[in-house]
Amino acid sequence: MIPPAPPPPPRSRAWSWRSQAFRGWVYQFLTLALLVLAVTYLLSNTFANMRTRGIQSGFDFFLQPAGFAIGESLFEFDSAQGYWVAYLVGLSNTLRVALLGIALATVLGSLIGIGRLSNNLLVRGVCAVQVELTRNIPLLLQLFMWYFVMTELLPPIEAPLKPMANVFFSKNGLQYPLPEWSAGHWGTVLGLLAGALAWRAWLHRAHRQFETTGHQPPVPAHLTGLASLLLLTVFGWLAGGAPSALSVPEVTEINLVGGGAVTPEYLTLLIGLTIYTSGYIAEVVRSGIQSVAYGQHEAAQALGLPRSAELRLVQLPQALRVIIPPLTSQYLNLIKNSSLAVAVGYPDLISISATSLNQTGRAIECIAVVMLCYLTLSLLTSAGMNIYNRRVRLEDR
Amino acid sequence: MKTVRPLIQRPWLAACVWVAMSTLSLPTLAGKTLDTIKMRGSLNCGVNTSLPGFSAADSQGNWSGLDVDVCKAVAATLLNDANKVKWTPLNASQRFAVLQAGEIDILSRNTTWTLNRDASLGLHFTGTTYYDGQGFMVTKKSKITSAKSLKGATVCVQSGTTTEKNLNDFSRMNKLNIKPVVFDTLEATNKAYFSGRCQAYTTDASGLASVRNKEAGNPDDHVILPDLISKEPLGPSVRRGDDEFFAIVKWVVFALIEAEEYGITQANVDQMKSSADPVVLRILGASEDTGKLLGLDKEWAYRAIKAVGNYGEMFERNVGPKSTLRLPRGLNNQWNKGGLMYAPPVR
Amino acid sequence: MHPAVFIPIAARQPPSPALGAWPWIRRHFFDGLANSLLTLLVLALLVVALPPLLNWALVHAVVQADNAACRAAEGVGACWGVVAEKGRLILFGRYPYEEQWRPLIASALLVLLLIVSCLRRVWRPALAWAWVGVFTVFYGLMKGDLAGLTAVDTERWGGLPLTLLLSSVSLVVAFPLAILLALGRQSQLPAIRTLCVIFIEFVRGVPLISVLFMVSFILPLLMPQGAKIDVLVRVLIGMTLFTAAYLAEVIRGGLQALPKGQMEAAHSLGLGYWQIQRKIVLPQALRLVVPAIVNTFIGAFKDTSLVTIVSLYDLTGALQLALGDADWRKFFIEGQLFVAAIYFIACLAMSRYSQWLEGHLNTGTRRQ
């Protein structure tokens, strides 16, 4: 028996509501239309408001002289320079505290994270207390506490602490002698670069030797690398004419001027951010190490590896792929948390944009530029960490 | 029921409706600030968070000060009750945005009148109620006697004020290389100076007197240097776009100043209504109705003077030699007594 | 050729006992040179630092609100009198003094609700109604202007009630928004996916302070002429948008952890998109990420301290306000410790709860 012919499929138009693709197009169109309508509405409100209130707009104010001084900066800032230079100073201040904070927080956080897994109960307890304290108290409160310590408990400017010759520690911050830049220092810089390359070459050589012969060089490659870095730097310095001019902090009538300085605001922000973020990084490192299969630990113990070697050779390399993504978000958090500088008086990017906003009244422009800067910083950091992540990621077989 | 049942079954929907209804308030009519104030029944006045002498609240929440008195006078004029004011304490960085946004009607917060602010921030300054200048405060221990010896000093300053720019101009001109430490709020700036972080504190001289009085453990340990490095005319301001309200506030202040010139005080204002001086009668509305031209009734100035007294009384009560600030009249005296207070005739 | 006889070697000494007090101490404190040194170092630090600290904090401390006694004990004993004197200002901000019973009751209710919501037995739709009810009562109590209570403007709200309000409302309102964003980010429709990605990455890339500045300065410009938005509502909008972006990432993690087979089975049953999300995907995904949601709540609770910068006096801001008083300014550290203790207890409780919850909810998926 020939089965009856199947009924013809129902006729449906391409643009029927039953088609999922069509519905998708309709939803997207509606969403975009709504968005465009909302944006137009808000923009028209904004323009009307700005017109009636006589608020001016435009980015031209960036070229006008700033007219305010900045308390501390990496490079000389003159108030006659434009607002955009002030913004650059703010950005450099943010980077100054953020980069150093990231480095210190990583080191401290890793130590504390490993300490939480230690056999030593006292060490474990101390690390646990540090982590719990720093994670459960808001950063702003911690910054206020550190600032209080800095400004109340440090000696006044007239009677500073002198831990070393020409180094002064007072309410004005830490002031120390700084080498003065002269042309001869280019030799030092070149020597430093050459030394870094030499270090890398030593490591490469030691690695290749190990791969081919199975023997480590008699002196560890890191030591030879460090020694060559120092030697080449000194050599470069001598070649540049051995410039040794130092700018030393001098006692003037009322203050100490000269030399390099880090203000209490910078120290507060650095210490506060480092300790706060190290609590989070400690947890990330700890969970990363604990995510390594227990069998690895047992095997390492069976081989008789001491704890430090076990950490270095077995657990951390495997833990890194679990650690890096949350570590990236902690780095981003640190960069964003550095914006709290405005509360302790450190002239970072947000603080300078707030000053510009108050003096020019151009709220939208100032805030937009600040957000753009932070977005760029965040994107750069995540991109960099993604590259590193890809390198250390262990490929599953 | 068709609309209610979905709301009951979907609590999240009810929550959305509730949130939406409570966030939007009645729209006000733009440009008709006077009508809005009358409809609302209170004047919204922006003041300082705490600057005794100019605007400060006691622990019961009662506000007093020179700037406070200006707002009280305007409220008495418009609403016949000097206490129908809603006080909004503001720090230096938000004050203009709040005025622009319409949350306050008058900004009476020891704000300096400058070109930049008058022209580009969408507000109008209505006049000067206090002629001041920027000064410095140092500790007596530091033995600094002149602002020009602040070479390389760290100076505490509040963000968002004319103080920052003036300090910078002064530093550049005298090659002092001053290092400012900039804080967000008045409280943080005060705390930093009094804890010894900075060697000097700078703001308007009247502000210095107020802060020293209120915050210093021992006011005599601190010296206000005699040099004034800028002109700081302080006065109230209103939003642009409402000329009527602008005129009212301007003329209330002028009326208070003229009242002192012609000897009308809070105590004798009632008797002065039957004075022989035609100028006095005109001010108090006993002969002519000047209020009609402003959109008010004829007793507008009478109410203002009855509420807070004339300008001299306001000064004496809040910042004068007998108050805790002990500031001399100086430039703030009447024009015929050697000062700068010159009110155009209320006529 | 080896002989076929088994010759045993001499018996070795039995290993040192692993049980007993001294072996335990040795294993946990003196295991090797480095550990022993560390133990001694920590003990030395404790011995040097702890007794003076306890002396200062407890023994010589002044508990009454007596300024003279505090000044006399300066440097020797802590001045907990600051807490007695300024405690109400710190806890309730600028709320009128006589009416402070209202924020007290309101906060107690909200805290009670939060604690009750932690019990799994109560997780039903009626709980949502309870939340709406408590929020309404909270708002009514704090705002007043009904049933004989005097009206108190939102600008005077402060301290602990403000912190609780900001964190809980921003999380509750951000939740549906975050679900939409997470679903949108996974959507097949390119326009919606791009929009969601842009929003999430933008909001996660900027600090909360700039978002707060944006809502303070720019939001009033976006409103039509004459419309006014309350300061509190503005800050809530900013915090909600911020929390929504972070929550969206958390929920996305849960959505990705769900096995693909669930979606495929649902499709084969002929369920529509929203039916699938409502009945199958979201219940499972949200259960997976409840601990992460609690962590986001802890983060929002701590982030409310930033509203100090836009002049809303939450717990941290009220502390600054209370210690503006010249008489009590020296005893700043005691005030800070008080506020830090409040935050610490609250956040510690929440994080312990989140850990417990994680253990309980994922019993089926626990690794070794």
PDB file of N, CA, C and O in Angstrom, chain A residues 27-54:
ATOM      1  N   TYR A  27      11.817  42.847  17.238  1.00  0.00           N
ATOM      2  CA  TYR A  27      12.255  43.254  18.578  1.00  0.00           C
ATOM      3  C   TYR A  27      13.463  44.186  18.512  1.00  0.00           C
ATOM      4  O   TYR A  27      13.540  45.182  19.225  1.00  0.00           O
ATOM      5  N   GLN A  28      14.433  43.841  17.643  1.00  0.00           N
ATOM      6  CA  GLN A  28      15.616  44.697  17.561  1.00  0.00           C
ATOM      7  C   GLN A  28      15.247  46.077  17.080  1.00  0.00           C
ATOM      8  O   GLN A  28      15.731  47.091  17.598  1.00  0.00           O
ATOM      9  N   PHE A  29      14.379  46.110  16.073  1.00  0.00           N
ATOM     10  CA  PHE A  29      13.968  47.412  15.536  1.00  0.00           C
ATOM     11  C   PHE A  29      13.287  48.243  16.610  1.00  0.00           C
ATOM     12  O   PHE A  29      13.572  49.434  16.781  1.00  0.00           O
ATOM     13  N   LEU A  30      12.369  47.575  17.367  1.00  0.00           N
ATOM     14  CA  LEU A  30      11.661  48.301  18.422  1.00  0.00           C
ATOM     15  C   LEU A  30      12.647  48.818  19.473  1.00  0.00           C
ATOM     16  O   LEU A  30      12.550  49.964  19.925  1.00  0.00           O
ATOM     17  N   THR A  31      13.587  47.955  19.882  1.00  0.00           N
ATOM     18  CA  THR A  31      14.551  48.385  20.899  1.00  0.00           C
ATOM     19  C   THR A  31      15.346  49.583  20.426  1.00  0.00           C
ATOM     20  O   THR A  31      15.491  50.576  21.140  1.00  0.00           O
ATOM     21  N   LEU A  32      15.855  49.484  19.182  1.00  0.00           N
ATOM     22  CA  LEU A  32      16.666  50.590  18.692  1.00  0.00           C
ATOM     23  C   LEU A  32      15.836  51.860  18.581  1.00  0.00           C
ATOM     24  O   LEU A  32      16.294  52.952  18.908  1.00  0.00           O
ATOM     25  N   ALA A  33      14.585  51.698  18.123  1.00  0.00           N
ATOM     26  CA  ALA A  33      13.737  52.887  17.996  1.00  0.00           C
ATOM     27  C   ALA A  33      13.504  53.531  19.348  1.00  0.00           C
ATOM     28  O   ALA A  33      13.584  54.758  19.504  1.00  0.00           O
ATOM     29  N   LEU A  34      13.201  52.701  20.357  1.00  0.00           N
ATOM     30  CA  LEU A  34      13.007  53.224  21.702  1.00  0.00           C
ATOM     31  C   LEU A  34      14.255  53.948  22.191  1.00  0.00           C
ATOM     32  O   LEU A  34      14.185  55.033  22.773  1.00  0.00           O
ATOM     33  N   LEU A  35      15.416  53.327  21.924  1.00  0.00           N
ATOM     34  CA  LEU A  35      16.661  53.922  22.380  1.00  0.00           C
ATOM     35  C   LEU A  35      16.872  55.277  21.713  1.00  0.00           C
ATOM     36  O   LEU A  35      17.198  56.269  22.372  1.00  0.00           O
ATOM     37  N   VAL A  36      16.646  55.315  20.411  1.00  0.00           N
ATOM     38  CA  VAL A  36      16.843  56.577  19.693  1.00  0.00           C
ATOM     39  C   VAL A  36      15.879  57.641  20.221  1.00  0.00           C
ATOM     40  O   VAL A  36      16.259  58.790  20.454  1.00  0.00           O
ATOM     41  N   LEU A  37      14.637  57.237  20.459  1.00  0.00           N
ATOM     42  CA  LEU A  37      13.660  58.184  20.999  1.00  0.00           C
ATOM     43  C   LEU A  37      14.098  58.708  22.356  1.00  0.00           C
ATOM     44  O   LEU A  37      14.063  59.920  22.621  1.00  0.00           O
ATOM     45  N   ALA A  38      14.523  57.795  23.227  1.00  0.00           N
ATOM     46  CA  ALA A  38      14.930  58.205  24.564  1.00  0.00           C
ATOM     47  C   ALA A  38      16.120  59.151  24.490  1.00  0.00           C
ATOM     48  O   ALA A  38      16.150  60.192  25.163  1.00  0.00           O
ATOM     49  N   VAL A  39      17.108  58.797  23.654  1.00  0.00           N
ATOM     50  CA  VAL A  39      18.296  59.643  23.556  1.00  0.00           C
ATOM     51  C   VAL A  39      17.935  61.023  23.012  1.00  0.00           C
ATOM     52  O   VAL A  39      18.405  62.050  23.513  1.00  0.00           O
ATOM     53  N   THR A  40      17.069  61.054  21.991  1.00  0.00           N
ATOM     54  CA  THR A  40      16.666  62.353  21.444  1.00  0.00           C
ATOM     55  C   THR A  40      15.968  63.188  22.503  1.00  0.00           C
ATOM     56  O   THR A  40      16.225  64.385  22.651  1.00  0.00           O
ATOM     57  N   TYR A  41      15.070  62.532  23.236  1.00  0.00           N
ATOM     58  CA  TYR A  41      14.344  63.252  24.288  1.00  0.00           C
ATOM     59  C   TYR A  41      15.307  63.840  25.307  1.00  0.00           C
ATOM     60  O   TYR A  41      15.247  65.030  25.648  1.00  0.00           O
ATOM     61  N   LEU A  42      16.237  62.997  25.798  1.00  0.00           N
ATOM     62  CA  LEU A  42      17.169  63.470  26.814  1.00  0.00           C
ATOM     63  C   LEU A  42      18.053  64.581  26.258  1.00  0.00           C
ATOM     64  O   LEU A  42      18.313  65.581  26.933  1.00  0.00           O
ATOM     65  N   LEU A  43      18.529  64.404  25.021  1.00  0.00           N
ATOM     66  CA  LEU A  43      19.395  65.432  24.446  1.00  0.00           C
ATOM     67  C   LEU A  43      18.652  66.746  24.278  1.00  0.00           C
ATOM     68  O   LEU A  43      19.199  67.821  24.556  1.00  0.00           O
ATOM     69  N   SER A  44      17.398  66.672  23.824  1.00  0.00           N
ATOM     70  CA  SER A  44      16.666  67.930  23.642  1.00  0.00           C
ATOM     71  C   SER A  44      16.436  68.602  24.975  1.00  0.00           C
ATOM     72  O   SER A  44      16.546  69.829  25.092  1.00  0.00           O
ATOM     73  N   ASN A  45      16.140  67.802  26.014  1.00  0.00           N
ATOM     74  CA  ASN A  45      16.027  68.383  27.353  1.00  0.00           C
ATOM     75  C   ASN A  45      17.310  69.076  27.747  1.00  0.00           C
ATOM     76  O   ASN A  45      17.312  70.200  28.262  1.00  0.00           O
ATOM     77  N   THR A  46      18.439  68.366  27.520  1.00  0.00           N
ATOM     78  CA  THR A  46      19.729  68.909  27.914  1.00  0.00           C
ATOM     79  C   THR A  46      19.983  70.235  27.216  1.00  0.00           C
ATOM     80  O   THR A  46      20.354  71.224  27.862  1.00  0.00           O
ATOM     81  N   PHE A  47      19.781  70.283  25.901  1.00  0.00           N
ATOM     82  CA  PHE A  47      20.061  71.518  25.180  1.00  0.00           C
ATOM     83  C   PHE A  47      19.150  72.647  25.654  1.00  0.00           C
ATOM     84  O   PHE A  47      19.582  73.791  25.827  1.00  0.00           O
ATOM     85  N   ALA A  48      17.861  72.304  25.872  1.00  0.00           N
ATOM     86  CA  ALA A  48      16.940  73.342  26.351  1.00  0.00           C
ATOM     87  C   ALA A  48      17.379  73.857  27.708  1.00  0.00           C
ATOM     88  O   ALA A  48      17.419  75.068  27.955  1.00  0.00           O
ATOM     89  N   ASN A  49      17.752  72.946  28.597  1.00  0.00           N
ATOM     90  CA  ASN A  49      18.176  73.360  29.931  1.00  0.00           C
ATOM     91  C   ASN A  49      19.423  74.210  29.868  1.00  0.00           C
ATOM     92  O   ASN A  49      19.546  75.228  30.546  1.00  0.00           O
ATOM     93  N   MET A  50      20.386  73.787  29.028  1.00  0.00           N
ATOM     94  CA  MET A  50      21.622  74.541  28.957  1.00  0.00           C
ATOM     95  C   MET A  50      21.375  75.928  28.397  1.00  0.00           C
ATOM     96  O   MET A  50      22.010  76.896  28.791  1.00  0.00           O
ATOM     97  N   ARG A  51      20.428  75.998  27.456  1.00  0.00           N
ATOM     98  CA  ARG A  51      20.145  77.317  26.877  1.00  0.00           C
ATOM     99  C   ARG A  51      19.541  78.241  27.908  1.00  0.00           C
ATOM    100  O   ARG A  51      19.954  79.379  28.066  1.00  0.00           O
ATOM    101  N   THR A  52      18.504  77.745  28.619  1.00  0.00           N
ATOM    102  CA  THR A  52      17.844  78.637  29.573  1.00  0.00           C
ATOM    103  C   THR A  52      18.769  78.992  30.719  1.00  0.00           C
ATOM    104  O   THR A  52      18.701  80.074  31.272  1.00  0.00           O
ATOM    105  N   ARG A  53      19.619  78.068  31.142  1.00  0.00           N
ATOM    106  CA  ARG A  53      20.465  78.399  32.279  1.00  0.00           C
ATOM    107  C   ARG A  53      21.745  79.075  31.856  1.00  0.00           C
ATOM    108  O   ARG A  53      22.576  79.400  32.703  1.00  0.00           O
ATOM    109  N   GLY A  54      21.935  79.260  30.556  1.00  0.00           N
ATOM    110  CA  GLY A  54      23.121  79.993  30.118  1.00  0.00           C
ATOM    111  C   GLY A  54      24.407  79.233  30.333  1.00  0.00           C
ATOM    112  O   GLY A  54      25.465  79.821  30.505  1.00  0.00           O
TER     113      GLY A  54
END
